[in-house]
């Protein structure tokens, strides 16, 4: 049943030779790796207006130059990450760039920031999409957490089915969202050019505004930069592209940048020209669509696609998180299980881990992630800054042909990214202070994990100069028994095959009369096997057993002998039958597992009825 359910949910297992079929074309990659960045146009322009609203509607014209600076940063990031793609074609993005050029700890800061950011991507995107849905259907508002968790479970299952299949499912809504916003922008611009919209709805560019300051402008700029989250995802996911992977990834990155620039600038311009400001009950995109189409079918299509893209933006995290985890795992900073491919050739452990932590975050925050958005944004701009700085160091060190232009692009990107990160820290410190705790904590954990792997490697590594195997002069076999049965007979027969120098059965009794009776039965049934009986007045099984094994182990070590413990265990025909029996063998194995010089051997006896 379990197997059938798994096959139904994620499909048949794929052979390793089918890995090439799981690579992404440019059109599919654009959909699933750009959904986070493209979806941000639904809230990025609004974030600018929210800051400017403190000065009144007259200040809305500042959104135009602010948007222009956001586009400048976008261009710098796109050009920079295009260089990253060709310089580091095996993926890893900001983590690999920072590690290679700025040092291990800088790389780990980038890696930790992005790992947390991708979890936040899923939680924030799904919560935002759920909010859009519950706004349209207020009856669902009380179940927003449950709806969010359901969306994450669906996305997790879709991604476990394989990257190609998930791209095939999710590509259509992404492209429909892009198409609907392009139609909205084109119709809006057409109405402006044909004079259907009064120019009196907005203040002219350059109008003096009382109270304006550099601090407010920088804060508005930083808020607008939330539209750039997800730009780095393509450079992390290069291995998912069809060959030639770097060229396909580069073209996809440029296409994403062009679409993001058009959609972002279009929404900002229409909001300014129509005199639209932020509203607690209606989004800016909704107001523009209502102004352009009224309550027609096109309005509801745009609203539906916007809600859907906000949910599907989480898929960028599902695409990029597992690959980043693979790079960190290969460098021994996180567990090796993240390198294991699942039945459908995706890195399923990373996918499941991401989904589980996103669900936990949704439950802890009750689906209200407004306070997490600044943390989400600053988590992006830290690796942005480090990646750009790392590329600067690379060009300065290597000085390839045309390096000055590349260096200049990265310098501009690094400076602006650093300014944005600092603005977030200064203006929203009460929301982003956890960064100062979890980043050092994660880096400490990364180093501890790597230290563990290094110590394990040293102890397991075979000495090439010494090919002589260690010698053992004899074997002492101990068999804990709980009675006389076929299980015990089976285990003793196996123990004799080991040709032990000493074969000893151990019986723990809770009653002295019972102990003496058992000794008589044993002599009659197994006269050739020595029996050691121990009385346990406190009815403990493990304590007297481990004490006698310790004594035998100590003596055997002095005589260069190996102690082996053969544990009899019967296996019921049905798994649930185990709850009807004492798990003595499991307790014994658990207690003896960390005995340094004891070999544990479990001898199963399978029941047929």
Coordinates of N, CA, C and O in Angstrom, one line a residue, residues 216-329:
X216 N 14.7 59.0 3.3 CA 13.4 58.4 2.8 C 13.6 57.9 1.4 O 13.1 56.8 1.1
X217 N 14.4 58.6 0.5 CA 14.6 58.1 -0.8 C 15.3 56.8 -0.8 O 15.0 55.8 -1.6
X218 N 16.4 56.7 0.0 CA 17.1 55.4 0.1 C 16.3 54.3 0.7 O 16.3 53.1 0.2
X219 N 15.4 54.6 1.6 CA 14.5 53.6 2.2 C 13.5 53.1 1.1 O 13.3 51.9 1.0
X220 N 13.0 54.0 0.3 CA 12.1 53.6 -0.8 C 12.8 52.8 -1.8 O 12.3 51.8 -2.3
X221 N 14.1 53.2 -2.1 CA 14.9 52.4 -3.1 C 15.1 51.0 -2.6 O 14.9 50.0 -3.3
X222 N 15.5 50.9 -1.3 CA 15.7 49.6 -0.7 C 14.5 48.7 -0.7 O 14.5 47.5 -1.0
X223 N 13.3 49.3 -0.4 CA 12.1 48.6 -0.4 C 11.7 48.1 -1.8 O 11.3 47.0 -2.0
X224 N 12.0 49.0 -2.8 CA 11.8 48.6 -4.2 C 12.7 47.5 -4.7 O 12.3 46.7 -5.6
X225 N 13.8 47.4 -4.1 CA 14.8 46.3 -4.4 C 14.3 44.9 -4.0 O 14.9 43.9 -4.4
X226 N 13.3 44.8 -3.2 CA 12.7 43.5 -2.9 C 12.2 42.8 -4.2 O 12.0 41.6 -4.2
X227 N 12.0 43.6 -5.3 CA 11.6 43.1 -6.6 C 12.8 42.3 -7.2 O 12.5 41.6 -8.2
X228 N 14.0 42.3 -6.7 CA 15.1 41.7 -7.3 C 15.4 40.3 -6.6 O 16.4 39.6 -7.0
X229 N 14.6 39.9 -5.7 CA 14.8 38.6 -5.0 C 14.7 37.5 -6.1 O 13.8 37.6 -6.9
X230 N 15.5 36.5 -6.0 CA 15.4 35.4 -7.0 C 16.3 35.5 -8.2 O 16.4 34.6 -9.0
X231 N 17.0 36.7 -8.4 CA 17.8 36.9 -9.6 C 18.9 35.9 -9.6 O 19.3 35.5 -10.7
X232 N 19.4 35.5 -8.5 CA 20.6 34.6 -8.4 C 20.3 33.1 -8.6 O 21.2 32.3 -8.8
X233 N 19.0 32.8 -8.7 CA 18.6 31.3 -8.7 C 19.2 30.6 -9.9 O 19.6 29.5 -9.8
X234 N 19.2 31.3 -11.1 CA 19.7 30.6 -12.3 C 21.2 30.2 -12.2 O 21.6 29.1 -12.6
X235 N 22.0 31.1 -11.6 CA 23.4 30.7 -11.5 C 23.6 29.6 -10.5 O 24.7 28.9 -10.6
X236 N 22.7 29.3 -9.6 CA 22.8 28.1 -8.7 C 22.4 26.9 -9.4 O 22.8 25.8 -9.0
X237 N 21.6 27.0 -10.4 CA 20.9 25.8 -11.0 C 21.5 25.4 -12.4 O 20.8 24.8 -13.2
X238 N 22.7 25.8 -12.7 CA 23.2 25.5 -14.0 C 23.2 24.0 -14.4 O 22.9 23.7 -15.5
X239 N 23.5 23.1 -13.4 CA 23.5 21.7 -13.7 C 22.1 21.2 -14.2 O 22.0 20.1 -14.8
X240 N 21.1 21.9 -14.0 CA 19.7 21.5 -14.4 C 19.4 21.8 -15.9 O 18.4 21.4 -16.4
X241 N 20.3 22.6 -16.5 CA 20.1 22.9 -17.9 C 20.6 21.9 -18.9 O 21.5 21.2 -18.6
X242 N 19.9 21.9 -20.1 CA 20.4 21.0 -21.1 C 21.7 21.6 -21.7 O 22.0 22.8 -21.6
X243 N 22.5 20.8 -22.3 CA 23.8 21.2 -22.8 C 23.6 22.0 -24.1 O 22.6 21.7 -24.9
X244 N 24.4 23.1 -24.4 CA 25.5 23.6 -23.5 C 24.9 24.4 -22.3 O 24.3 25.4 -22.5
X245 N 25.0 23.8 -21.1 CA 24.3 24.4 -19.9 C 24.7 25.9 -19.7 O 23.7 26.7 -19.5
X246 N 25.9 26.3 -19.7 CA 26.2 27.7 -19.4 C 25.6 28.7 -20.4 O 25.0 29.7 -20.0
X247 N 25.6 28.3 -21.7 CA 25.0 29.2 -22.7 C 23.5 29.3 -22.5 O 22.9 30.4 -22.6
X248 N 22.9 28.1 -22.3 CA 21.4 28.1 -22.1 C 21.0 28.9 -20.8 O 20.0 29.6 -20.8
X249 N 21.8 28.7 -19.7 CA 21.6 29.4 -18.5 C 21.7 30.9 -18.7 O 20.9 31.7 -18.2
X250 N 22.8 31.3 -19.4 CA 23.0 32.8 -19.7 C 21.9 33.4 -20.4 O 21.4 34.5 -20.1
X251 N 21.4 32.7 -21.5 CA 20.3 33.3 -22.3 C 19.0 33.3 -21.4 O 18.2 34.3 -21.5
X252 N 18.8 32.3 -20.6 CA 17.6 32.4 -19.7 C 17.7 33.5 -18.7 O 16.7 34.2 -18.4
X253 N 18.9 33.8 -18.2 CA 19.1 34.9 -17.2 C 18.8 36.2 -17.9 O 18.1 37.1 -17.3
X254 N 19.3 36.4 -19.1 CA 19.0 37.7 -19.8 C 17.5 37.8 -20.1 O 17.0 38.9 -19.9
X255 N 16.9 36.7 -20.5 CA 15.4 36.8 -20.8 C 14.7 37.2 -19.5 O 13.7 38.0 -19.6
X256 N 15.1 36.6 -18.4 CA 14.4 36.9 -17.1 C 14.6 38.4 -16.8 O 13.7 39.1 -16.4
X257 N 15.8 38.9 -17.0 CA 16.1 40.3 -16.7 C 15.3 41.2 -17.5 O 14.8 42.3 -17.0
X258 N 15.2 40.9 -18.8 CA 14.4 41.8 -19.7 C 12.9 41.8 -19.3 O 12.3 42.9 -19.2
X259 N 12.3 40.6 -19.0 CA 10.9 40.6 -18.6 C 10.7 41.3 -17.3 O 9.7 42.0 -17.1
X260 N 11.6 41.1 -16.3 CA 11.5 41.7 -15.0 C 11.6 43.2 -15.2 O 10.8 44.0 -14.6
X261 N 12.5 43.7 -16.0 CA 12.6 45.2 -16.2 C 11.4 45.8 -16.8 O 10.9 46.8 -16.4
X262 N 10.8 45.1 -17.8 CA 9.6 45.6 -18.5 C 8.4 45.6 -17.6 O 7.7 46.6 -17.5
X263 N 8.2 44.5 -16.9 CA 7.0 44.4 -16.0 C 7.1 45.4 -14.8 O 6.2 46.1 -14.5
X264 N 8.3 45.4 -14.2 CA 8.5 46.3 -13.0 C 8.3 47.8 -13.4 O 7.6 48.5 -12.8
X265 N 9.0 48.2 -14.5 CA 9.0 49.6 -14.9 C 7.6 50.0 -15.4 O 7.1 51.1 -15.2
X266 N 6.9 49.0 -16.1 CA 5.6 49.3 -16.6 C 4.6 49.5 -15.4 O 3.7 50.4 -15.5
X267 N 4.6 48.6 -14.4 CA 3.7 48.8 -13.3 C 4.0 50.1 -12.5 O 3.0 50.8 -12.1
X268 N 5.2 50.4 -12.3 CA 5.6 51.7 -11.6 C 5.1 52.9 -12.4 O 4.5 53.8 -11.8
X269 N 5.3 52.9 -13.7 CA 4.8 54.0 -14.6 C 3.3 54.1 -14.5 O 2.8 55.3 -14.4
X270 N 2.6 53.0 -14.7 CA 1.1 53.1 -14.7 C 0.6 53.6 -13.4 O -0.3 54.4 -13.3
X271 N 1.2 53.1 -12.3 CA 0.7 53.5 -10.9 C 1.0 55.0 -10.8 O 0.1 55.7 -10.2
X272 N 2.1 55.5 -11.2 CA 2.4 57.0 -11.1 C 1.4 57.8 -12.0 O 0.8 58.7 -11.5
X273 N 1.2 57.4 -13.3 CA 0.4 58.2 -14.2 C -1.1 58.2 -13.8 O -1.8 59.2 -13.9
X274 N -1.5 57.0 -13.2 CA -2.9 56.9 -12.8 C -3.2 57.5 -11.4 O -4.3 57.5 -10.9
X275 N -2.1 57.9 -10.8 CA -2.2 58.5 -9.4 C -2.6 57.5 -8.4 O -3.3 57.8 -7.4
X276 N -2.2 56.2 -8.6 CA -2.6 55.1 -7.7 C -1.6 55.0 -6.5 O -0.4 55.1 -6.7
X277 N -2.1 54.9 -5.3 CA -1.3 54.7 -4.1 C -1.6 53.4 -3.4 O -2.6 52.7 -3.8
X278 N -0.8 53.0 -2.5 CA -1.1 51.8 -1.7 C -2.3 51.9 -0.9 O -2.7 52.9 -0.4
X279 N -3.0 50.8 -0.8 CA -4.3 50.7 -0.1 C -4.2 49.4 0.8 O -3.7 48.4 0.4
X280 N -4.8 49.5 2.0 CA -4.8 48.3 2.9 C -5.7 47.2 2.4 O -5.6 46.1 2.9
X281 N -6.6 47.6 1.5 CA -7.6 46.6 1.1 C -7.4 46.1 -0.3 O -8.1 45.2 -0.7
X282 N -6.6 46.8 -1.1 CA -6.4 46.4 -2.5 C -5.0 46.7 -3.0 O -4.4 47.8 -2.7
X283 N -4.4 45.8 -3.7 CA -3.1 45.9 -4.2 C -3.0 46.9 -5.3 O -4.0 47.3 -6.0
X284 N -1.8 47.5 -5.6 CA -1.6 48.4 -6.7 C -1.9 47.8 -8.0 O -2.6 48.4 -8.9
X285 N -1.5 46.5 -8.2 CA -1.8 45.8 -9.5 C -3.3 45.7 -9.7 O -3.8 45.9 -10.8
X286 N -4.0 45.4 -8.6 CA -5.5 45.3 -8.7 C -6.1 46.6 -9.1 O -7.0 46.7 -9.9
X287 N -5.6 47.7 -8.5 CA -6.2 49.0 -8.8 C -5.9 49.4 -10.3 O -6.8 50.0 -10.9
X288 N -4.7 49.1 -10.8 CA -4.4 49.4 -12.2 C -5.3 48.6 -13.1 O -5.8 49.1 -14.1
X289 N -5.4 47.3 -12.8 CA -6.3 46.4 -13.6 C -7.7 46.9 -13.6 O -8.4 46.9 -14.6
X290 N -8.2 47.3 -12.4 CA -9.6 47.8 -12.3 C -9.8 49.0 -13.1 O -10.8 49.2 -13.8
X291 N -8.8 49.9 -13.1 CA -8.9 51.2 -13.8 C -8.9 50.9 -15.3 O -9.5 51.6 -16.1
X292 N -8.1 49.9 -15.8 CA -8.0 49.6 -17.2 C -9.1 48.7 -17.7 O -9.6 48.9 -18.9
X293 N -9.6 47.8 -16.9 CA -10.6 46.8 -17.5 C -11.9 46.8 -16.7 O -12.8 46.0 -17.1
X294 N -12.0 47.6 -15.6 CA -13.2 47.5 -14.8 C -13.3 46.1 -14.1 O -12.3 45.5 -13.8
X295 N -14.5 45.7 -13.9 CA -14.7 44.3 -13.3 C -15.0 43.3 -14.4 O -15.8 42.3 -14.2
X296 N -14.3 43.4 -15.5 CA -14.5 42.5 -16.6 C -13.7 41.2 -16.3 O -13.0 41.1 -15.3
X297 N -13.8 40.2 -17.3 CA -13.1 38.9 -17.1 C -11.6 39.1 -17.1 O -10.9 38.4 -16.4
X298 N -11.1 40.1 -17.8 CA -9.6 40.4 -17.8 C -9.1 40.8 -16.5 O -8.0 40.4 -16.1
X299 N -9.9 41.5 -15.7 CA -9.5 41.9 -14.4 C -9.4 40.7 -13.5 O -8.4 40.5 -12.8
X300 N -10.3 39.8 -13.6 CA -10.3 38.6 -12.7 C -9.2 37.6 -13.2 O -8.6 36.9 -12.4
X301 N -8.9 37.6 -14.5 CA -7.8 36.8 -15.0 C -6.5 37.3 -14.4 O -5.6 36.5 -13.9
X302 N -6.3 38.6 -14.4 CA -5.0 39.2 -13.9 C -4.9 39.0 -12.4 O -3.8 38.6 -11.9
X303 N -6.0 39.1 -11.7 CA -6.0 38.8 -10.2 C -5.7 37.4 -9.9 O -4.9 37.0 -9.0
X304 N -6.3 36.5 -10.7 CA -6.1 35.1 -10.5 C -4.7 34.7 -10.8 O -4.0 33.9 -10.1
X305 N -4.1 35.2 -11.9 CA -2.7 34.9 -12.3 C -1.7 35.4 -11.3 O -0.7 34.8 -11.0
X306 N -2.1 36.6 -10.7 CA -1.2 37.2 -9.7 C -1.1 36.4 -8.5 O -0.1 36.1 -7.9
X307 N -2.3 35.9 -8.0 CA -2.3 35.1 -6.8 C -1.6 33.7 -7.1 O -0.8 33.3 -6.3
X308 N -1.8 33.2 -8.3 CA -1.1 31.9 -8.6 C 0.4 32.1 -8.7 O 1.1 31.2 -8.3
X309 N 0.9 33.1 -9.3 CA 2.3 33.3 -9.5 C 3.0 33.5 -8.1 O 4.1 33.1 -7.9
X310 N 2.3 34.2 -7.2 CA 2.8 34.3 -5.9 C 3.0 33.0 -5.2 O 4.0 32.8 -4.5
X311 N 2.1 32.1 -5.4 CA 2.3 30.7 -4.8 C 3.4 30.0 -5.6 O 4.3 29.4 -4.9
X312 N 3.4 30.1 -6.9 CA 4.4 29.3 -7.7 C 5.8 29.9 -7.6 O 6.8 29.3 -7.9
X313 N 5.9 31.2 -7.1 CA 7.2 31.7 -6.9 C 8.0 30.9 -5.9 O 9.3 30.9 -5.9
X314 N 7.3 30.1 -5.1 CA 8.0 29.2 -4.1 C 8.8 28.2 -4.9 O 9.8 27.6 -4.3
X315 N 8.4 27.9 -6.1 CA 9.1 26.8 -6.8 C 10.6 27.2 -7.1 O 11.4 26.3 -7.4
X316 N 10.9 28.5 -7.2 CA 12.3 28.9 -7.4 C 13.2 28.3 -6.2 O 14.3 27.8 -6.4
X317 N 12.6 28.3 -5.0 CA 13.3 27.8 -3.9 C 13.5 26.3 -4.0 O 14.6 25.7 -3.7
X318 N 12.5 25.6 -4.5 CA 12.6 24.1 -4.7 C 13.6 23.8 -5.8 O 14.2 22.7 -5.8
X319 N 13.8 24.7 -6.7 CA 14.8 24.4 -7.8 C 16.2 24.7 -7.4 O 17.1 24.0 -7.7
X320 N 16.4 25.8 -6.6 CA 17.7 26.2 -6.3 C 18.3 25.7 -5.0 O 19.5 25.4 -4.9
X321 N 17.4 25.5 -4.0 CA 17.9 25.0 -2.7 C 18.6 23.7 -2.7 O 19.7 23.5 -2.2
X322 N 18.0 22.6 -3.4 CA 18.7 21.3 -3.4 C 20.1 21.4 -4.1 O 21.0 20.7 -3.6
X323 N 20.3 22.2 -5.1 CA 21.6 22.3 -5.8 C 22.6 23.0 -4.9 O 23.8 22.7 -4.9
X324 N 22.2 24.1 -4.2 CA 23.1 24.8 -3.3 C 23.4 23.8 -2.2 O 24.6 23.8 -1.8
X325 N 22.5 23.0 -1.7 CA 22.8 22.1 -0.6 C 23.8 21.0 -1.1 O 24.6 20.6 -0.4
X326 N 23.7 20.6 -2.4 CA 24.6 19.7 -2.9 C 26.1 20.2 -2.9 O 27.0 19.5 -2.5
X327 N 26.2 21.5 -3.3 CA 27.6 22.1 -3.2 C 28.1 22.2 -1.8 O 29.3 21.9 -1.6
X328 N 27.3 22.6 -0.9 CA 27.7 22.6 0.5 C 28.0 21.2 1.1 O 29.0 21.1 1.8
X329 N 27.2 20.3 0.6 CA 27.4 18.9 1.1 C 28.7 18.3 0.5 O 29.5 17.6 1.2

